[in-house]
């Protein structure tokens, strides 16, 4: 059974940094694309081969990466803004879909709060 578990959410000041993690079990990480969503807005995605995609609102501030040995995908968030406040979810499937609903596997989310 495939499971995704997010962690690392916290409250930070504007301009600060945070790294959230998505730990997967039940499948081989390199076989799947994994996306990070800010609520239902996709902010980043990484394919099994390592290609990355970012929403314009986070380009230059967020970095998605994966550790296949650990079956974990990370989202490094720098220069955080109050508008980044949201529940962050990871989702996995065979490709990087733009929208939330096609992903077969989804986590429960981790809360990120950015105060001004």
PDB file of N, CA and C in Angstrom, residues 6-87:
ATOM      1  N   UNK A   6       3.963  13.761   4.985  1.00  0.00           N
ATOM      2  CA  UNK A   6       4.674  15.026   5.016  1.00  0.00           C
ATOM      3  C   UNK A   6       5.109  15.361   6.442  1.00  0.00           C
ATOM      4  N   UNK A   7       6.189  16.104   6.526  1.00  0.00           N
ATOM      5  CA  UNK A   7       6.661  16.594   7.824  1.00  0.00           C
ATOM      6  C   UNK A   7       7.482  17.851   7.614  1.00  0.00           C
ATOM      7  N   UNK A   8       7.743  18.554   8.712  1.00  0.00           N
ATOM      8  CA  UNK A   8       8.614  19.716   8.645  1.00  0.00           C
ATOM      9  C   UNK A   8       7.913  21.050   8.662  1.00  0.00           C
ATOM     10  N   UNK A   9       6.592  21.057   8.612  1.00  0.00           N
ATOM     11  CA  UNK A   9       5.874  22.314   8.652  1.00  0.00           C
ATOM     12  C   UNK A   9       6.088  23.006   9.988  1.00  0.00           C
ATOM     13  N   UNK A  10       6.055  24.352   9.964  1.00  0.00           N
ATOM     14  CA  UNK A  10       6.297  25.121  11.186  1.00  0.00           C
ATOM     15  C   UNK A  10       5.832  26.550  10.965  1.00  0.00           C
ATOM     16  N   UNK A  11       5.963  27.346  12.010  1.00  0.00           N
ATOM     17  CA  UNK A  11       5.700  28.780  11.922  1.00  0.00           C
ATOM     18  C   UNK A  11       7.032  29.501  11.827  1.00  0.00           C
ATOM     19  N   UNK A  12       7.160  30.385  10.842  1.00  0.00           N
ATOM     20  CA  UNK A  12       8.411  31.125  10.648  1.00  0.00           C
ATOM     21  C   UNK A  12       8.101  32.590  10.354  1.00  0.00           C
ATOM     22  N   UNK A  13       9.111  33.410  10.493  1.00  0.00           N
ATOM     23  CA  UNK A  13       8.986  34.826  10.154  1.00  0.00           C
ATOM     24  C   UNK A  13       9.184  35.013   8.659  1.00  0.00           C
ATOM     25  N   UNK A  14       8.595  36.060   8.131  1.00  0.00           N
ATOM     26  CA  UNK A  14       8.792  36.388   6.721  1.00  0.00           C
ATOM     27  C   UNK A  14      10.282  36.545   6.436  1.00  0.00           C
ATOM     28  N   UNK A  15      10.697  36.024   5.292  1.00  0.00           N
ATOM     29  CA  UNK A  15      12.103  36.045   4.928  1.00  0.00           C
ATOM     30  C   UNK A  15      12.869  34.830   5.389  1.00  0.00           C
ATOM     31  N   UNK A  16      12.246  34.021   6.209  1.00  0.00           N
ATOM     32  CA  UNK A  16      12.901  32.834   6.735  1.00  0.00           C
ATOM     33  C   UNK A  16      12.861  31.660   5.778  1.00  0.00           C
ATOM     34  N   UNK A  17      13.423  30.544   6.246  1.00  0.00           N
ATOM     35  CA  UNK A  17      13.517  29.330   5.430  1.00  0.00           C
ATOM     36  C   UNK A  17      12.939  28.141   6.178  1.00  0.00           C
ATOM     37  N   UNK A  18      12.533  27.168   5.389  1.00  0.00           N
ATOM     38  CA  UNK A  18      11.956  25.951   5.958  1.00  0.00           C
ATOM     39  C   UNK A  18      12.121  24.842   4.929  1.00  0.00           C
ATOM     40  N   UNK A  19      12.338  23.633   5.397  1.00  0.00           N
ATOM     41  CA  UNK A  19      12.359  22.479   4.493  1.00  0.00           C
ATOM     42  C   UNK A  19      11.300  21.487   4.946  1.00  0.00           C
ATOM     43  N   UNK A  20      10.415  21.157   4.043  1.00  0.00           N
ATOM     44  CA  UNK A  20       9.412  20.140   4.314  1.00  0.00           C
ATOM     45  C   UNK A  20       9.770  18.865   3.552  1.00  0.00           C
ATOM     46  N   UNK A  21       9.349  17.737   4.123  1.00  0.00           N
ATOM     47  CA  UNK A  21       9.717  16.431   3.574  1.00  0.00           C
ATOM     48  C   UNK A  21       8.477  15.617   3.256  1.00  0.00           C
ATOM     49  N   UNK A  22       8.619  14.764   2.259  1.00  0.00           N
ATOM     50  CA  UNK A  22       7.557  13.833   1.870  1.00  0.00           C
ATOM     51  C   UNK A  22       8.177  12.451   1.817  1.00  0.00           C
ATOM     52  N   UNK A  23       7.898  11.648   2.817  1.00  0.00           N
ATOM     53  CA  UNK A  23       8.443  10.301   2.890  1.00  0.00           C
ATOM     54  C   UNK A  23       7.437   9.318   2.314  1.00  0.00           C
ATOM     55  N   UNK A  24       7.910   8.499   1.402  1.00  0.00           N
ATOM     56  CA  UNK A  24       7.036   7.554   0.725  1.00  0.00           C
ATOM     57  C   UNK A  24       7.334   6.125   1.144  1.00  0.00           C
ATOM     58  N   UNK A  25       6.306   5.315   1.171  1.00  0.00           N
ATOM     59  CA  UNK A  25       6.472   3.885   1.411  1.00  0.00           C
ATOM     60  C   UNK A  25       5.520   3.137   0.486  1.00  0.00           C
ATOM     61  N   UNK A  26       5.897   1.920   0.165  1.00  0.00           N
ATOM     62  CA  UNK A  26       5.031   1.094  -0.666  1.00  0.00           C
ATOM     63  C   UNK A  26       5.318   1.156  -2.145  1.00  0.00           C
ATOM     64  N   UNK A  27       6.288   1.985  -2.553  1.00  0.00           N
ATOM     65  CA  UNK A  27       6.691   1.998  -3.953  1.00  0.00           C
ATOM     66  C   UNK A  27       8.135   2.475  -4.048  1.00  0.00           C
ATOM     67  N   UNK A  28       8.704   2.287  -5.225  1.00  0.00           N
ATOM     68  CA  UNK A  28      10.075   2.732  -5.470  1.00  0.00           C
ATOM     69  C   UNK A  28      10.043   4.176  -5.933  1.00  0.00           C
ATOM     70  N   UNK A  29      10.676   5.030  -5.172  1.00  0.00           N
ATOM     71  CA  UNK A  29      10.548   6.474  -5.392  1.00  0.00           C
ATOM     72  C   UNK A  29      10.916   6.881  -6.809  1.00  0.00           C
ATOM     73  N   UNK A  30      11.955   6.312  -7.361  1.00  0.00           N
ATOM     74  CA  UNK A  30      12.423   6.778  -8.663  1.00  0.00           C
ATOM     75  C   UNK A  30      11.434   6.458  -9.779  1.00  0.00           C
ATOM     76  N   UNK A  31      10.446   5.645  -9.497  1.00  0.00           N
ATOM     77  CA  UNK A  31       9.466   5.291 -10.521  1.00  0.00           C
ATOM     78  C   UNK A  31       8.343   6.317 -10.649  1.00  0.00           C
ATOM     79  N   UNK A  32       8.273   7.253  -9.715  1.00  0.00           N
ATOM     80  CA  UNK A  32       7.150   8.169  -9.664  1.00  0.00           C
ATOM     81  C   UNK A  32       7.594   9.624  -9.723  1.00  0.00           C
ATOM     82  N   UNK A  33       6.696  10.450 -10.239  1.00  0.00           N
ATOM     83  CA  UNK A  33       6.835  11.894 -10.127  1.00  0.00           C
ATOM     84  C   UNK A  33       6.134  12.319  -8.843  1.00  0.00           C
ATOM     85  N   UNK A  34       6.715  13.303  -8.167  1.00  0.00           N
ATOM     86  CA  UNK A  34       6.149  13.783  -6.904  1.00  0.00           C
ATOM     87  C   UNK A  34       6.007  15.294  -6.963  1.00  0.00           C
ATOM     88  N   UNK A  35       4.840  15.764  -6.589  1.00  0.00           N
ATOM     89  CA  UNK A  35       4.555  17.196  -6.602  1.00  0.00           C
ATOM     90  C   UNK A  35       4.284  17.696  -5.194  1.00  0.00           C
ATOM     91  N   UNK A  36       4.560  18.965  -4.996  1.00  0.00           N
ATOM     92  CA  UNK A  36       4.179  19.666  -3.771  1.00  0.00           C
ATOM     93  C   UNK A  36       3.071  20.653  -4.112  1.00  0.00           C
ATOM     94  N   UNK A  37       2.050  20.652  -3.283  1.00  0.00           N
ATOM     95  CA  UNK A  37       0.925  21.560  -3.461  1.00  0.00           C
ATOM     96  C   UNK A  37       0.812  22.487  -2.260  1.00  0.00           C
ATOM     97  N   UNK A  38       0.493  23.730  -2.536  1.00  0.00           N
ATOM     98  CA  UNK A  38       0.145  24.698  -1.504  1.00  0.00           C
ATOM     99  C   UNK A  38      -1.374  24.774  -1.555  1.00  0.00           C
ATOM    100  N   UNK A  39      -1.992  24.134  -0.603  1.00  0.00           N
ATOM    101  CA  UNK A  39      -3.420  23.820  -0.690  1.00  0.00           C
ATOM    102  C   UNK A  39      -3.643  23.042  -1.990  1.00  0.00           C
ATOM    103  N   UNK A  40      -4.370  23.546  -2.926  1.00  0.00           N
ATOM    104  CA  UNK A  40      -4.619  22.814  -4.164  1.00  0.00           C
ATOM    105  C   UNK A  40      -3.872  23.438  -5.342  1.00  0.00           C
ATOM    106  N   UNK A  41      -2.887  24.270  -5.073  1.00  0.00           N
ATOM    107  CA  UNK A  41      -2.072  24.895  -6.107  1.00  0.00           C
ATOM    108  C   UNK A  41      -0.720  24.191  -6.169  1.00  0.00           C
ATOM    109  N   UNK A  42      -0.394  23.642  -7.319  1.00  0.00           N
ATOM    110  CA  UNK A  42       0.898  22.981  -7.444  1.00  0.00           C
ATOM    111  C   UNK A  42       1.998  24.022  -7.487  1.00  0.00           C
ATOM    112  N   UNK A  43       2.990  23.862  -6.614  1.00  0.00           N
ATOM    113  CA  UNK A  43       4.112  24.797  -6.603  1.00  0.00           C
ATOM    114  C   UNK A  43       5.382  24.204  -7.203  1.00  0.00           C
ATOM    115  N   UNK A  44       5.519  22.891  -7.155  1.00  0.00           N
ATOM    116  CA  UNK A  44       6.717  22.263  -7.691  1.00  0.00           C
ATOM    117  C   UNK A  44       6.449  20.792  -7.958  1.00  0.00           C
ATOM    118  N   UNK A  45       7.237  20.238  -8.888  1.00  0.00           N
ATOM    119  CA  UNK A  45       7.124  18.818  -9.176  1.00  0.00           C
ATOM    120  C   UNK A  45       8.485  18.309  -9.642  1.00  0.00           C
ATOM    121  N   UNK A  46       8.785  17.070  -9.319  1.00  0.00           N
ATOM    122  CA  UNK A  46      10.022  16.445  -9.766  1.00  0.00           C
ATOM    123  C   UNK A  46       9.685  15.087 -10.343  1.00  0.00           C
ATOM    124  N   UNK A  47      10.242  14.793 -11.514  1.00  0.00           N
ATOM    125  CA  UNK A  47       9.977  13.514 -12.146  1.00  0.00           C
ATOM    126  C   UNK A  47      10.916  12.448 -11.609  1.00  0.00           C
ATOM    127  N   UNK A  48      10.660  11.213 -11.981  1.00  0.00           N
ATOM    128  CA  UNK A  48      11.532  10.123 -11.575  1.00  0.00           C
ATOM    129  C   UNK A  48      12.956  10.294 -12.085  1.00  0.00           C
ATOM    130  N   UNK A  49      13.077  10.986 -13.208  1.00  0.00           N
ATOM    131  CA  UNK A  49      14.406  11.212 -13.786  1.00  0.00           C
ATOM    132  C   UNK A  49      15.064  12.479 -13.259  1.00  0.00           C
ATOM    133  N   UNK A  50      14.328  13.236 -12.446  1.00  0.00           N
ATOM    134  CA  UNK A  50      14.934  14.409 -11.828  1.00  0.00           C
ATOM    135  C   UNK A  50      14.611  15.738 -12.477  1.00  0.00           C
ATOM    136  N   UNK A  51      13.793  15.750 -13.513  1.00  0.00           N
ATOM    137  CA  UNK A  51      13.372  17.026 -14.090  1.00  0.00           C
ATOM    138  C   UNK A  51      12.460  17.741 -13.101  1.00  0.00           C
ATOM    139  N   UNK A  52      12.590  19.068 -13.044  1.00  0.00           N
ATOM    140  CA  UNK A  52      11.819  19.834 -12.066  1.00  0.00           C
ATOM    141  C   UNK A  52      10.965  20.899 -12.739  1.00  0.00           C
ATOM    142  N   UNK A  53       9.852  21.223 -12.096  1.00  0.00           N
ATOM    143  CA  UNK A  53       8.926  22.235 -12.588  1.00  0.00           C
ATOM    144  C   UNK A  53       8.497  23.085 -11.391  1.00  0.00           C
ATOM    145  N   UNK A  54       8.376  24.388 -11.630  1.00  0.00           N
ATOM    146  CA  UNK A  54       7.994  25.310 -10.558  1.00  0.00           C
ATOM    147  C   UNK A  54       6.920  26.273 -11.035  1.00  0.00           C
ATOM    148  N   UNK A  55       6.048  26.621 -10.098  1.00  0.00           N
ATOM    149  CA  UNK A  55       5.112  27.702 -10.360  1.00  0.00           C
ATOM    150  C   UNK A  55       5.881  29.020 -10.324  1.00  0.00           C
ATOM    151  N   UNK A  56       5.430  29.991 -11.126  1.00  0.00           N
ATOM    152  CA  UNK A  56       6.131  31.274 -11.192  1.00  0.00           C
ATOM    153  C   UNK A  56       6.234  31.945  -9.824  1.00  0.00           C
ATOM    154  N   UNK A  57       5.269  31.709  -8.959  1.00  0.00           N
ATOM    155  CA  UNK A  57       5.256  32.390  -7.665  1.00  0.00           C
ATOM    156  C   UNK A  57       6.371  31.921  -6.723  1.00  0.00           C
ATOM    157  N   UNK A  58       6.992  30.786  -7.042  1.00  0.00           N
ATOM    158  CA  UNK A  58       8.032  30.266  -6.145  1.00  0.00           C
ATOM    159  C   UNK A  58       9.384  30.121  -6.821  1.00  0.00           C
ATOM    160  N   UNK A  59       9.452  30.399  -8.117  1.00  0.00           N
ATOM    161  CA  UNK A  59      10.730  30.271  -8.824  1.00  0.00           C
ATOM    162  C   UNK A  59      11.786  31.155  -8.183  1.00  0.00           C
ATOM    163  N   UNK A  60      12.961  30.589  -7.965  1.00  0.00           N
ATOM    164  CA  UNK A  60      14.041  31.323  -7.336  1.00  0.00           C
ATOM    165  C   UNK A  60      13.992  31.292  -5.821  1.00  0.00           C
ATOM    166  N   UNK A  61      12.900  30.839  -5.252  1.00  0.00           N
ATOM    167  CA  UNK A  61      12.774  30.761  -3.786  1.00  0.00           C
ATOM    168  C   UNK A  61      12.666  29.326  -3.276  1.00  0.00           C
ATOM    169  N   UNK A  62      11.954  28.481  -4.001  1.00  0.00           N
ATOM    170  CA  UNK A  62      11.737  27.090  -3.590  1.00  0.00           C
ATOM    171  C   UNK A  62      12.566  26.151  -4.455  1.00  0.00           C
ATOM    172  N   UNK A  63      13.028  25.074  -3.848  1.00  0.00           N
ATOM    173  CA  UNK A  63      13.767  24.046  -4.580  1.00  0.00           C
ATOM    174  C   UNK A  63      13.242  22.673  -4.189  1.00  0.00           C
ATOM    175  N   UNK A  64      12.846  21.898  -5.187  1.00  0.00           N
ATOM    176  CA  UNK A  64      12.402  20.536  -4.941  1.00  0.00           C
ATOM    177  C   UNK A  64      13.546  19.584  -5.256  1.00  0.00           C
ATOM    178  N   UNK A  65      13.689  18.559  -4.433  1.00  0.00           N
ATOM    179  CA  UNK A  65      14.755  17.575  -4.655  1.00  0.00           C
ATOM    180  C   UNK A  65      14.278  16.232  -4.126  1.00  0.00           C
ATOM    181  N   UNK A  66      15.023  15.197  -4.481  1.00  0.00           N
ATOM    182  CA  UNK A  66      14.627  13.870  -4.006  1.00  0.00           C
ATOM    183  C   UNK A  66      15.845  13.076  -3.602  1.00  0.00           C
ATOM    184  N   UNK A  67      15.656  12.215  -2.638  1.00  0.00           N
ATOM    185  CA  UNK A  67      16.669  11.265  -2.203  1.00  0.00           C
ATOM    186  C   UNK A  67      16.057   9.885  -2.428  1.00  0.00           C
ATOM    187  N   UNK A  68      16.419   9.266  -3.527  1.00  0.00           N
ATOM    188  CA  UNK A  68      15.799   7.975  -3.863  1.00  0.00           C
ATOM    189  C   UNK A  68      16.161   6.892  -2.859  1.00  0.00           C
ATOM    190  N   UNK A  69      17.342   6.963  -2.300  1.00  0.00           N
ATOM    191  CA  UNK A  69      17.745   5.956  -1.313  1.00  0.00           C
ATOM    192  C   UNK A  69      16.843   6.013  -0.081  1.00  0.00           C
ATOM    193  N   UNK A  70      16.386   7.220   0.246  1.00  0.00           N
ATOM    194  CA  UNK A  70      15.519   7.407   1.406  1.00  0.00           C
ATOM    195  C   UNK A  70      14.039   7.439   1.032  1.00  0.00           C
ATOM    196  N   UNK A  71      13.743   7.336  -0.262  1.00  0.00           N
ATOM    197  CA  UNK A  71      12.349   7.431  -0.723  1.00  0.00           C
ATOM    198  C   UNK A  71      11.672   8.710  -0.220  1.00  0.00           C
ATOM    199  N   UNK A  72      12.419   9.796  -0.293  1.00  0.00           N
ATOM    200  CA  UNK A  72      11.915  11.061   0.249  1.00  0.00           C
ATOM    201  C   UNK A  72      12.112  12.186  -0.755  1.00  0.00           C
ATOM    202  N   UNK A  73      11.117  13.049  -0.839  1.00  0.00           N
ATOM    203  CA  UNK A  73      11.201  14.250  -1.665  1.00  0.00           C
ATOM    204  C   UNK A  73      11.118  15.456  -0.735  1.00  0.00           C
ATOM    205  N   UNK A  74      11.969  16.449  -0.992  1.00  0.00           N
ATOM    206  CA  UNK A  74      12.044  17.625  -0.148  1.00  0.00           C
ATOM    207  C   UNK A  74      11.600  18.872  -0.911  1.00  0.00           C
ATOM    208  N   UNK A  75      11.120  19.833  -0.155  1.00  0.00           N
ATOM    209  CA  UNK A  75      10.854  21.156  -0.704  1.00  0.00           C
ATOM    210  C   UNK A  75      11.548  22.159   0.213  1.00  0.00           C
ATOM    211  N   UNK A  76      12.641  22.723  -0.290  1.00  0.00           N
ATOM    212  CA  UNK A  76      13.366  23.758   0.433  1.00  0.00           C
ATOM    213  C   UNK A  76      12.730  25.093   0.085  1.00  0.00           C
ATOM    214  N   UNK A  77      12.287  25.810   1.101  1.00  0.00           N
ATOM    215  CA  UNK A  77      11.598  27.083   0.881  1.00  0.00           C
ATOM    216  C   UNK A  77      12.403  28.211   1.527  1.00  0.00           C
ATOM    217  N   UNK A  78      12.874  29.120   0.705  1.00  0.00           N
ATOM    218  CA  UNK A  78      13.630  30.274   1.171  1.00  0.00           C
ATOM    219  C   UNK A  78      12.846  31.546   0.861  1.00  0.00           C
ATOM    220  N   UNK A  79      13.181  32.611   1.551  1.00  0.00           N
ATOM    221  CA  UNK A  79      12.507  33.875   1.292  1.00  0.00           C
ATOM    222  C   UNK A  79      11.001  33.767   1.465  1.00  0.00           C
ATOM    223  N   UNK A  80      10.580  33.108   2.525  1.00  0.00           N
ATOM    224  CA  UNK A  80       9.149  32.865   2.707  1.00  0.00           C
ATOM    225  C   UNK A  80       8.379  34.163   2.910  1.00  0.00           C
ATOM    226  N   UNK A  81       7.167  34.184   2.373  1.00  0.00           N
ATOM    227  CA  UNK A  81       6.281  35.341   2.445  1.00  0.00           C
ATOM    228  C   UNK A  81       4.987  34.950   3.157  1.00  0.00           C
ATOM    229  N   UNK A  82       4.292  35.907   3.745  1.00  0.00           N
ATOM    230  CA  UNK A  82       3.017  35.571   4.395  1.00  0.00           C
ATOM    231  C   UNK A  82       2.040  34.848   3.461  1.00  0.00           C
ATOM    232  N   UNK A  83       2.069  35.181   2.183  1.00  0.00           N
ATOM    233  CA  UNK A  83       1.160  34.523   1.237  1.00  0.00           C
ATOM    234  C   UNK A  83       1.530  33.065   0.960  1.00  0.00           C
ATOM    235  N   UNK A  84       2.681  32.615   1.462  1.00  0.00           N
ATOM    236  CA  UNK A  84       3.028  31.199   1.366  1.00  0.00           C
ATOM    237  C   UNK A  84       2.353  30.380   2.455  1.00  0.00           C
ATOM    238  N   UNK A  85       1.708  31.044   3.393  1.00  0.00           N
ATOM    239  CA  UNK A  85       1.016  30.337   4.461  1.00  0.00           C
ATOM    240  C   UNK A  85      -0.057  29.424   3.892  1.00  0.00           C
ATOM    241  N   UNK A  86       0.012  28.149   4.249  1.00  0.00           N
ATOM    242  CA  UNK A  86      -0.941  27.172   3.736  1.00  0.00           C
ATOM    243  C   UNK A  86      -0.614  25.801   4.298  1.00  0.00           C
ATOM    244  N   UNK A  87      -1.504  24.865   4.043  1.00  0.00           N
ATOM    245  CA  UNK A  87      -1.189  23.458   4.243  1.00  0.00           C
ATOM    246  C   UNK A  87      -0.478  22.990   2.983  1.00  0.00           C
TER     247      UNK A  87
END
